[in-house]
Short mmCIF file of C-alpha atoms in Angstrom, two decimals:
data_model
loop_
_atom_site.label_atom_id
_atom_site.label_comp_id
_atom_site.label_asym_id
_atom_site.label_seq_id
_atom_site.Cartn_x
_atom_site.Cartn_y
_atom_site.Cartn_z
CA MET A 1 -47.60 -65.72 46.69
CA LEU A 2 -48.54 -65.04 43.23
CA GLY A 3 -48.30 -68.39 41.08
CA CYS A 4 -44.93 -69.01 43.66
CA SER A 5 -43.88 -65.56 43.10
CA LEU A 6 -42.28 -64.73 46.43
CA VAL A 7 -38.37 -65.29 46.44
CA LEU A 8 -37.03 -67.49 49.27
CA SER A 9 -33.58 -68.41 48.63
CA VAL A 10 -33.10 -69.29 45.06
CA GLN A 11 -30.58 -72.86 45.23
CA ALA A 12 -30.51 -76.28 43.74
CA MET A 13 -33.56 -77.90 45.46
CA TYR A 14 -32.30 -81.68 44.08
CA SER A 15 -28.39 -83.28 44.00
CA SER A 16 -26.60 -86.05 43.06
CA SER A 17 -27.05 -87.52 46.47
CA ASP A 18 -30.88 -87.88 45.95
CA ASP A 19 -32.99 -90.45 43.95
CA VAL A 20 -34.62 -87.36 41.70
CA VAL A 21 -32.97 -87.21 38.10
CA GLU A 22 -32.18 -84.33 37.37
CA LEU A 23 -33.11 -83.41 34.06
CA THR A 24 -32.43 -80.84 31.09
CA PRO A 25 -32.37 -80.23 27.58
CA SER A 26 -29.60 -82.05 27.19
CA ASN A 27 -30.19 -85.35 28.57
CA PHE A 28 -33.93 -85.74 29.21
CA ASN A 29 -34.75 -87.50 25.23
CA ARG A 30 -31.92 -89.75 26.02
CA GLU A 31 -33.06 -90.41 29.99
CA VAL A 32 -37.12 -90.03 29.78
CA ILE A 33 -38.00 -90.16 25.78
CA GLN A 34 -36.10 -93.40 24.93
CA SER A 35 -36.61 -94.67 28.15
CA ASP A 36 -39.15 -98.03 28.58
CA SER A 37 -39.57 -96.78 31.88
CA LEU A 38 -42.39 -95.25 33.59
CA TRP A 39 -41.70 -91.60 34.81
CA LEU A 40 -42.78 -88.58 37.09
CA VAL A 41 -41.17 -85.59 36.40
CA GLU A 42 -42.03 -81.94 38.46
CA PHE A 43 -41.21 -79.07 36.34
CA TYR A 44 -40.69 -76.16 39.01
CA ALA A 45 -38.94 -73.21 39.55
CA PRO A 46 -36.25 -72.69 42.61
CA TRP A 47 -37.97 -69.34 43.94
CA CYS A 48 -41.05 -71.03 43.70
CA GLY A 49 -42.74 -71.42 47.55
CA HIS A 50 -44.86 -74.82 46.76
CA CYS A 51 -41.94 -76.43 44.79
CA GLN A 52 -39.85 -75.79 47.84
CA SER A 53 -42.28 -77.49 49.89
CA LEU A 54 -43.10 -80.58 47.35
CA ALA A 55 -38.77 -81.29 47.35
CA PRO A 56 -38.89 -83.08 50.62
CA GLU A 57 -42.12 -84.96 49.62
CA TRP A 58 -40.12 -85.40 45.95
CA LYS A 59 -37.33 -87.40 47.54
CA LYS A 60 -38.82 -89.45 49.77
CA ALA A 61 -40.96 -90.83 47.02
CA ALA A 62 -38.31 -90.81 44.61
CA THR A 63 -36.26 -93.00 46.83
CA ALA A 64 -39.36 -95.25 47.49
CA LEU A 65 -39.94 -95.98 43.77
CA LYS A 66 -36.14 -96.41 43.34
CA GLY A 67 -36.10 -99.35 40.67
CA ILE A 68 -39.63 -99.07 40.23
CA VAL A 69 -40.76 -95.77 38.73
CA LYS A 70 -38.48 -93.32 37.63
CA VAL A 71 -38.04 -89.97 39.10
CA GLY A 72 -36.89 -86.94 38.05
CA ALA A 73 -37.07 -82.49 38.10
CA VAL A 74 -36.86 -79.84 35.68
CA ASP A 75 -35.49 -76.73 36.87
CA ALA A 76 -37.59 -75.22 34.13
CA ASP A 77 -37.22 -72.01 35.06
CA GLN A 78 -33.38 -72.32 33.75
CA HIS A 79 -35.02 -74.54 31.43
CA LYS A 80 -37.57 -72.76 30.20
CA SER A 81 -37.69 -74.54 26.52
CA LEU A 82 -38.53 -78.24 28.12
CA GLY A 83 -41.68 -76.12 30.17
CA GLY A 84 -42.64 -74.61 26.64
CA GLN A 85 -42.33 -78.02 25.22
CA TYR A 86 -44.94 -79.80 28.05
CA GLY A 87 -46.86 -76.55 28.35
CA VAL A 88 -46.19 -75.75 31.77
CA ARG A 89 -47.91 -72.60 32.64
CA GLY A 90 -47.47 -72.91 36.33
CA PHE A 91 -44.94 -74.61 39.21
CA PRO A 92 -44.81 -77.08 40.17
CA THR A 93 -46.68 -79.21 37.40
CA ILE A 94 -46.10 -83.15 37.82
CA LYS A 95 -45.82 -84.97 34.09
CA VAL A 96 -46.58 -88.68 34.19
CA PHE A 97 -44.66 -90.08 31.03
CA GLY A 98 -46.20 -93.74 30.32
CA ALA A 99 -46.75 -96.02 27.22
CA ASN A 100 -46.70 -92.72 25.00
CA LYS A 101 -43.83 -90.87 26.10
CA ASN A 102 -44.93 -88.28 23.02
CA LYS A 103 -48.26 -87.79 25.45
CA PRO A 104 -47.70 -87.26 28.72
CA GLU A 105 -50.46 -87.11 31.15
CA GLU A 106 -50.46 -84.29 34.07
CA TYR A 107 -50.63 -85.75 37.50
CA GLN A 108 -53.29 -84.51 39.38
CA GLY A 109 -53.25 -86.53 42.51
CA GLY A 110 -51.80 -84.94 46.65
CA ARG A 111 -48.05 -83.71 47.33
CA SER A 112 -47.48 -85.79 50.02
CA SER A 113 -44.92 -88.56 49.33
CA GLN A 114 -47.39 -91.39 49.98
CA ALA A 115 -49.79 -89.69 47.44
CA ILE A 116 -46.87 -89.74 44.90
CA VAL A 117 -46.26 -92.98 45.18
CA ASP A 118 -49.92 -94.04 45.12
CA GLY A 119 -50.32 -92.24 42.28
CA ALA A 120 -47.05 -94.16 40.85
CA MET A 121 -48.33 -97.29 41.19
CA ASN A 122 -51.42 -96.84 39.78
CA ALA A 123 -49.82 -95.53 36.88
CA LEU A 124 -48.01 -98.17 36.59
CA ARG A 125 -50.22 -100.28 36.77
CA THR A 126 -52.39 -99.05 34.13
CA LEU A 127 -49.11 -99.55 31.63
CA VAL A 128 -49.03 -103.24 32.54
CA LYS A 129 -52.08 -103.84 31.86
CA GLU A 130 -51.66 -101.81 28.28
CA ARG A 131 -48.93 -104.41 27.69
CA LEU A 132 -50.41 -107.50 28.45
CA SER A 133 -53.65 -106.09 25.88
CA GLY A 134 -50.99 -106.17 23.33
CA LYS A 135 -51.44 -102.15 23.16
CA SER A 136 -47.08 -100.75 23.32
CA GLY A 137 -46.20 -99.86 26.21
CA GLY A 138 -42.23 -99.21 24.93
CA SER A 139 -40.49 -95.91 23.86
CA SER A 140 -42.17 -94.73 20.40
CA TYR A 141 -38.77 -92.85 19.63
CA ASN A 142 -37.79 -95.09 16.41
CA LYS A 143 -41.18 -95.42 15.56
CA GLN A 144 -42.49 -91.86 15.40
CA SER A 145 -38.89 -89.83 15.25
CA SER A 146 -39.09 -89.02 18.53
CA GLY A 147 -41.54 -87.63 19.28
CA GLY A 148 -41.77 -85.56 16.56
CA SER A 149 -43.60 -86.10 12.67
CA LYS A 150 -41.52 -86.35 9.62
CA LYS A 151 -44.76 -84.69 8.24
CA ASP A 152 -44.31 -81.55 10.67
CA VAL A 153 -40.73 -80.83 8.65
CA VAL A 154 -41.65 -79.24 5.11
CA GLU A 155 -39.88 -80.68 2.46
CA LEU A 156 -37.93 -77.95 0.88
CA THR A 157 -36.70 -77.59 -2.92
CA ASP A 158 -34.88 -75.47 -5.51
CA ASP A 159 -38.94 -75.25 -6.83
CA ASN A 160 -40.84 -74.44 -4.36
CA PHE A 161 -38.54 -73.11 -1.72
CA ASP A 162 -39.25 -68.82 -2.70
CA GLU A 163 -42.89 -69.47 -2.56
CA THR A 164 -42.80 -71.31 0.59
CA VAL A 165 -40.16 -69.34 2.74
CA LEU A 166 -38.97 -66.04 1.31
CA ASN A 167 -42.96 -64.96 0.58
CA SER A 168 -44.08 -66.19 4.11
CA ASP A 169 -45.37 -64.57 6.70
CA ASP A 170 -44.32 -67.06 9.15
CA VAL A 171 -40.34 -67.22 10.60
CA TRP A 172 -38.92 -70.03 9.23
CA LEU A 173 -35.88 -72.32 10.19
CA VAL A 174 -34.04 -74.49 7.59
CA GLU A 175 -31.69 -77.45 7.59
CA PHE A 176 -29.56 -78.19 5.06
CA PHE A 177 -28.95 -81.53 5.06
CA ALA A 178 -27.02 -84.68 3.14
CA PRO A 179 -28.38 -87.88 3.53
CA TRP A 180 -24.61 -89.20 3.99
CA CYS A 181 -24.25 -87.14 6.63
CA GLY A 182 -23.77 -88.92 10.12
CA HIS A 183 -24.36 -85.58 12.82
CA CYS A 184 -27.66 -85.00 9.87
CA LYS A 185 -29.13 -88.35 11.06
CA ASN A 186 -28.56 -88.22 14.38
CA LEU A 187 -30.41 -84.13 14.24
CA GLU A 188 -33.55 -85.63 12.43
CA PRO A 189 -35.32 -87.28 14.82
CA GLU A 190 -34.93 -83.93 16.99
CA TRP A 191 -35.70 -81.79 14.32
CA ALA A 192 -38.66 -83.80 13.81
CA ALA A 193 -39.58 -83.68 17.86
CA ALA A 194 -39.67 -80.18 17.67
CA ALA A 195 -41.16 -79.56 14.14
CA THR A 196 -44.31 -80.94 16.14
CA ALA A 197 -43.76 -79.32 19.08
CA VAL A 198 -43.37 -75.39 17.77
CA LYS A 199 -46.44 -76.28 14.72
CA GLU A 200 -48.72 -76.67 17.92
CA GLN A 201 -47.25 -73.86 20.09
CA THR A 202 -46.92 -71.04 17.50
CA LYS A 203 -50.02 -72.04 15.48
CA GLY A 204 -48.06 -72.88 12.49
CA LYS A 205 -46.29 -68.93 12.98
CA VAL A 206 -43.02 -70.70 13.08
CA ARG A 207 -42.11 -73.47 10.73
CA LEU A 208 -39.49 -76.03 10.06
CA GLY A 209 -38.06 -77.35 6.65
CA ALA A 210 -35.28 -79.48 5.73
CA VAL A 211 -33.35 -79.03 2.45
CA ASP A 212 -31.58 -82.12 0.73
CA ALA A 213 -28.40 -79.64 -0.71
CA THR A 214 -27.47 -82.83 -2.53
CA VAL A 215 -30.24 -82.93 -4.97
CA HIS A 216 -31.25 -78.62 -4.49
CA GLN A 217 -28.31 -77.27 -5.15
CA VAL A 218 -29.26 -74.35 -6.15
CA VAL A 219 -31.26 -72.95 -3.46
CA SER A 220 -28.48 -74.21 -1.26
CA SER A 221 -25.42 -72.69 -2.97
CA ARG A 222 -27.66 -69.29 -2.81
CA TYR A 223 -26.73 -69.37 1.35
CA GLY A 224 -23.37 -70.33 0.55
CA VAL A 225 -23.72 -74.10 2.67
CA ARG A 226 -20.27 -75.68 2.73
CA GLY A 227 -20.99 -78.00 5.59
CA PHE A 228 -24.27 -80.09 7.23
CA PRO A 229 -26.15 -79.95 8.19
CA SER A 230 -26.62 -76.24 8.13
CA ILE A 231 -29.51 -74.56 9.99
CA LYS A 232 -30.46 -70.86 8.98
CA ILE A 233 -33.13 -68.71 9.80
CA PHE A 234 -35.23 -66.94 7.36
CA ARG A 235 -37.69 -63.51 8.26
CA LYS A 236 -39.51 -61.99 5.56
CA GLY A 237 -37.46 -59.52 3.70
CA GLU A 238 -34.58 -59.94 5.96
CA GLU A 239 -31.41 -61.60 5.06
CA PRO A 240 -31.47 -65.49 6.55
CA GLU A 241 -28.83 -65.37 9.65
CA ASP A 242 -27.08 -68.60 10.76
CA TYR A 243 -28.33 -70.35 13.62
CA GLN A 244 -25.55 -71.14 16.42
CA GLY A 245 -28.18 -72.71 18.98
CA GLY A 246 -27.96 -76.40 20.17
CA ARG A 247 -29.08 -79.45 18.40
CA THR A 248 -31.31 -81.04 20.74
CA ARG A 249 -34.83 -80.95 20.60
CA GLY A 250 -34.84 -78.63 23.80
CA ASP A 251 -32.61 -76.24 21.98
CA ILE A 252 -34.48 -76.08 18.62
CA ILE A 253 -37.51 -75.07 20.49
CA GLU A 254 -36.43 -72.28 23.25
CA LYS A 255 -34.74 -70.45 19.86
CA ALA A 256 -38.65 -71.11 17.89
CA MET A 257 -40.21 -69.92 20.67
CA ASP A 258 -38.03 -66.75 21.12
CA LEU A 259 -38.47 -65.94 17.53
CA PHE A 260 -42.15 -66.35 18.23
CA SER A 261 -42.22 -64.42 20.90
CA ASN A 262 -40.45 -61.56 19.43
CA ASN A 263 -42.69 -61.12 16.01
CA ALA A 264 -45.57 -62.25 17.30
CA PRO A 265 -48.39 -59.40 18.20
CA ALA A 266 -48.70 -58.00 21.60
CA PRO A 267 -51.37 -59.31 23.39
CA GLU A 268 -55.02 -57.62 22.85
CA LEU A 269 -56.15 -55.03 25.45
CA VAL A 270 -59.85 -56.19 26.25
CA GLU A 271 -62.36 -54.29 28.28
CA ILE A 272 -63.79 -56.67 30.93
CA LEU A 273 -67.97 -56.80 29.16
CA ASN A 274 -69.04 -59.66 30.93
CA GLU A 275 -67.75 -62.90 33.03
CA ASP A 276 -66.46 -65.15 30.13
CA VAL A 277 -64.35 -62.37 29.54
CA LEU A 278 -62.45 -62.37 33.03
CA LYS A 279 -62.37 -65.95 33.33
CA LYS A 280 -61.38 -66.75 29.81
CA THR A 281 -58.08 -64.45 29.65
CA CYS A 282 -57.10 -64.88 33.30
CA GLU A 283 -57.57 -68.81 33.23
CA ASP A 284 -55.66 -68.76 29.51
CA SER A 285 -52.88 -67.27 31.46
CA GLN A 286 -50.36 -67.45 33.95
CA LEU A 287 -51.13 -63.94 35.20
CA CYS A 288 -53.45 -61.47 33.78
CA ILE A 289 -53.24 -57.85 34.14
CA ILE A 290 -56.02 -55.97 34.91
CA ALA A 291 -56.20 -51.60 35.44
CA VAL A 292 -59.24 -50.11 36.54
CA LEU A 293 -59.65 -46.69 35.09
CA PRO A 294 -61.67 -43.44 36.39
CA HIS A 295 -64.82 -42.83 35.23
CA ILE A 296 -65.10 -41.31 31.70
CA LEU A 297 -66.94 -38.12 33.13
CA ASP A 298 -63.60 -37.80 34.95
CA THR A 299 -60.79 -38.34 32.18
CA GLY A 300 -62.77 -37.47 28.88
CA ALA A 301 -61.80 -39.75 25.89
CA SER A 302 -58.42 -38.64 25.53
CA GLY A 303 -57.68 -38.93 28.89
CA ARG A 304 -58.74 -42.55 28.68
CA ASN A 305 -56.96 -42.92 25.85
CA GLY A 306 -53.64 -42.22 27.03
CA TYR A 307 -54.21 -44.57 30.43
CA LEU A 308 -54.85 -47.50 27.13
CA ASP A 309 -51.94 -46.42 25.54
CA VAL A 310 -49.66 -46.74 28.54
CA MET A 311 -51.44 -50.73 28.54
CA VAL A 312 -50.87 -51.35 24.93
CA LYS A 313 -47.11 -50.07 25.31
CA MET A 314 -46.47 -52.92 28.57
CA ALA A 315 -48.19 -55.79 26.86
CA GLU A 316 -45.88 -55.17 24.36
CA LYS A 317 -43.08 -54.46 26.35
CA TYR A 318 -43.68 -58.04 28.12
CA LYS A 319 -45.44 -59.73 25.28
CA LYS A 320 -43.13 -63.16 25.74
CA LYS A 321 -44.90 -63.71 29.19
CA LEU A 322 -48.21 -64.55 27.49
CA TRP A 323 -50.42 -62.74 29.82
CA GLY A 324 -53.61 -61.18 29.56
CA TRP A 325 -54.39 -57.62 29.54
CA LEU A 326 -57.99 -56.07 31.45
CA TRP A 327 -59.57 -53.22 31.68
CA THR A 328 -62.80 -51.60 32.88
CA GLU A 329 -63.98 -48.22 34.21
CA ALA A 330 -64.51 -47.60 38.58
CA GLY A 331 -67.48 -48.53 39.23
CA GLY A 332 -68.17 -50.96 36.60
CA GLN A 333 -67.60 -53.92 38.26
CA MET A 334 -67.88 -53.27 42.25
CA GLU A 335 -67.27 -56.42 43.16
CA LEU A 336 -64.19 -56.91 41.60
CA GLU A 337 -62.60 -53.66 42.84
CA ALA A 338 -63.56 -55.03 45.97
CA SER A 339 -62.34 -58.46 46.20
CA LEU A 340 -58.67 -56.26 44.87
CA GLY A 341 -58.90 -53.69 47.51
CA ILE A 342 -58.81 -51.13 44.92
CA GLY A 343 -61.14 -48.16 45.84
CA GLY A 344 -58.80 -46.92 48.60
CA PHE A 345 -55.87 -46.39 46.22
CA GLY A 346 -58.11 -44.04 43.61
CA TYR A 347 -57.92 -44.94 40.55
CA PRO A 348 -56.32 -45.17 38.01
CA ALA A 349 -56.26 -48.65 39.38
CA MET A 350 -53.61 -51.94 38.48
CA ALA A 351 -53.82 -55.51 39.61
CA ALA A 352 -51.99 -59.07 38.80
CA ILE A 353 -53.98 -61.87 38.83
CA ASN A 354 -53.01 -65.36 39.41
CA ALA A 355 -56.33 -67.42 38.75
CA ARG A 356 -54.72 -70.82 39.22
CA LYS A 357 -53.34 -69.30 42.95
CA MET A 358 -56.38 -66.98 43.79
CA LYS A 359 -53.51 -65.08 44.30
CA PHE A 360 -53.56 -60.95 43.62
CA ALA A 361 -50.52 -58.20 43.72
CA LEU A 362 -51.23 -53.68 43.67
CA LEU A 363 -49.92 -51.92 41.68
CA ARG A 364 -48.65 -49.64 44.52
CA GLY A 365 -46.76 -46.65 42.16
CA SER A 366 -47.36 -44.20 39.36
CA PHE A 367 -49.78 -45.32 36.67
CA SER A 368 -47.23 -44.37 33.91
CA GLU A 369 -44.78 -46.91 32.02
CA THR A 370 -42.33 -46.36 34.75
CA GLY A 371 -44.17 -47.38 37.52
CA ILE A 372 -45.99 -50.52 36.44
CA HIS A 373 -42.73 -51.61 34.32
CA GLU A 374 -41.00 -51.40 37.40
CA PHE A 375 -44.17 -53.39 39.43
CA LEU A 376 -44.28 -56.35 36.86
CA ARG A 377 -39.99 -56.14 36.48
CA GLU A 378 -40.67 -57.21 40.58
CA LEU A 379 -43.42 -59.92 39.71
CA SER A 380 -41.44 -61.37 36.98
CA VAL A 381 -38.52 -62.10 39.42
CA GLY A 382 -40.67 -63.47 42.24
CA ARG A 383 -41.09 -60.60 44.57
CA GLY A 384 -43.86 -57.84 45.55
CA SER A 385 -46.53 -58.23 48.62
CA THR A 386 -49.31 -60.08 47.27
CA ALA A 387 -52.72 -61.35 49.22
CA THR A 388 -55.35 -63.30 48.22
CA LEU A 389 -58.30 -62.28 46.27
CA GLY A 390 -61.00 -61.38 48.10
CA GLY A 391 -63.12 -64.79 49.43
CA GLY A 392 -60.97 -67.11 47.46
CA VAL A 393 -63.20 -67.13 44.50
CA MET A 394 -63.45 -64.86 41.30
CA PRO A 395 -65.08 -61.82 41.70
CA LYS A 396 -69.40 -61.84 39.96
CA ILE A 397 -68.60 -59.78 36.92
CA ASN A 398 -71.49 -57.92 35.24
CA ALA A 399 -72.85 -57.19 31.32
CA VAL A 400 -71.58 -53.83 30.35
CA GLU A 401 -71.88 -52.25 27.48
CA ALA A 402 -68.56 -51.41 25.45
CA TRP A 403 -67.20 -48.24 25.52
CA ASP A 404 -67.86 -46.24 22.25
CA GLY A 405 -64.60 -44.77 22.82
CA LYS A 406 -66.45 -41.21 22.91
CA ASP A 407 -66.75 -38.78 25.89
CA GLY A 408 -68.35 -39.56 28.22
CA GLU A 409 -71.93 -37.52 28.61
CA LEU A 410 -73.87 -35.99 32.30
CA PRO A 411 -77.40 -37.27 32.34
CA VAL A 412 -80.21 -34.96 31.23
CA GLU A 413 -81.93 -33.49 34.80
CA GLU A 414 -85.89 -33.43 34.59
CA GLU A 415 -87.47 -29.49 34.33
CA TYR A 416 -89.90 -29.22 36.27
CA ASP A 417 -92.66 -26.57 35.20
CA LEU A 418 -93.20 -24.24 38.05
CA SER A 419 -95.61 -22.02 37.51
CA ASP A 420 -98.76 -24.40 38.64
CA ILE A 421 -96.86 -24.64 42.03
CA ASP A 422 -98.96 -22.95 44.56
CA LEU A 423 -96.68 -20.79 47.53
CA ASP A 424 -98.07 -19.52 50.28
CA GLU A 425 -99.24 -15.70 49.97
CA ASP A 426 -98.58 -15.70 53.51
CA PHE A 427 -95.53 -16.71 53.62
CA GLU A 428 -93.24 -14.48 56.27
CA LYS A 429 -89.68 -13.79 55.01
CA ASP A 430 -86.92 -14.03 57.55
CA GLU A 431 -85.73 -10.00 58.16
CA LEU A 432 -82.16 -10.11 57.98
#
C-alpha cells in the first residue's frame, strides 16, 4: 500500500450500533469542542487498509471506555475540511482532545484495543490532575470563540475596505453582519474559529473579515447587502461572488482551502542536490513524486527541458494534493535508483514515495502528460501496484552540483604523443 492507498472495499467502517461516535463538520463542534469530556478521535479513510485493520480494535476500545472517555471517528476522505483543520496528512491519525480542545495532541501509542484504552486512561489522569491543580479543564468554547480568536477576523470599515480587501493579493471571505441578528451571533464563533485555522493553514493567503453593515453602510450598499449575515468572496481584479456554503467552521474552512488551492502557485520542481532536499520534500508531503531523467548527454538541454515542462504541468494539475516534486539525473543517485528498482525500466522513470509508510509506486506507462496523469490519478483513488522501499529506509543521497541549464559536454580525452615511442622495426606484418 502507498499511504494506505490500495482500495479494498469502500464502505462505512462504523455504524450507529457501535459505541464509536461518527463525527462530521455539522456535529464536531457540538460533540467534541463544546464538550467537557476527554475525546479520542480517529481520522480515517474507508479505502485505507491500516484503517480497516484498526476498526475492530477501535470499536472494542470505545465499548470499554463507554461512559469514561468519548471515542469518535471522522471519515476524513469525505470530510476533508475537518482533516485539514487538524493537520491530518495520513491515515489513520488519532487525536486526543483534552483540556484544551483547541490544541489536540497526537496519539502515539499502539493500535490494539488494550493500548488505546491505556492511552486514554493516561490522558484522563493528566486531565484530572490539571483540574485539581486549578488549570482549566473544561471547554474553552465560550472563552475563546470556540477554537478561534476574534483578532484573526479583520474588522473592515468604509474607510479601510478598499485598501485592505480590494487592493490585496490575498483572497478574502467577508461577512456582512448586524449586531442584533441572531444568525450572525450563531455564526460569530464559527467565523472566528475558521479565521484562525485558515490563517494558519494558508499562511495568511486567505483571510476572513467582518463588516458591521449597520454602521458601515457605504460598502454594504455597494455590494447589495440586504440580509444578514451575508458572506462574499473577494479576489483581486474580479467581481465578488456570494458564498453559498454551510455556516459551520468546517464548511467555511473547506471553502477557504479550496480557494487557497485554486489560487496558490504550483509546488516547485526541485533537483535532488543533497540529502536535505529529499528529506525535507518527502517528509513534509504526503507523497513526493520523483523523476529520474536521462543523462544530459543523451537528451541535451532541450530534451531535458521538455521532460521538466511535463512535470511542471503535472505539478500544476495536482497542486491541490500538496505533493512534493523532485528530479535527478540518471546515474546521479544510484542508491535511490536501486531502492526504487528504476534502472530496469529505462529513462525517464518516475516513482511516487510515501516517506511515512516507506512505500512507493512506479510509473509503468509513458513519461508524458497522459501517462503521468493516469499514474497519479490511480494513486489518488487508491489503486496501483506498490512495494516497500528498498531496505525500508530512505536511501543515501549524494551531494551533486545543480544542472546549469546547458547541454552536456563530453569529457576531453588526453592526447598522447606517439613520436617518442620506439616501434620494433623487425615487426613482421601479417600477410593476408
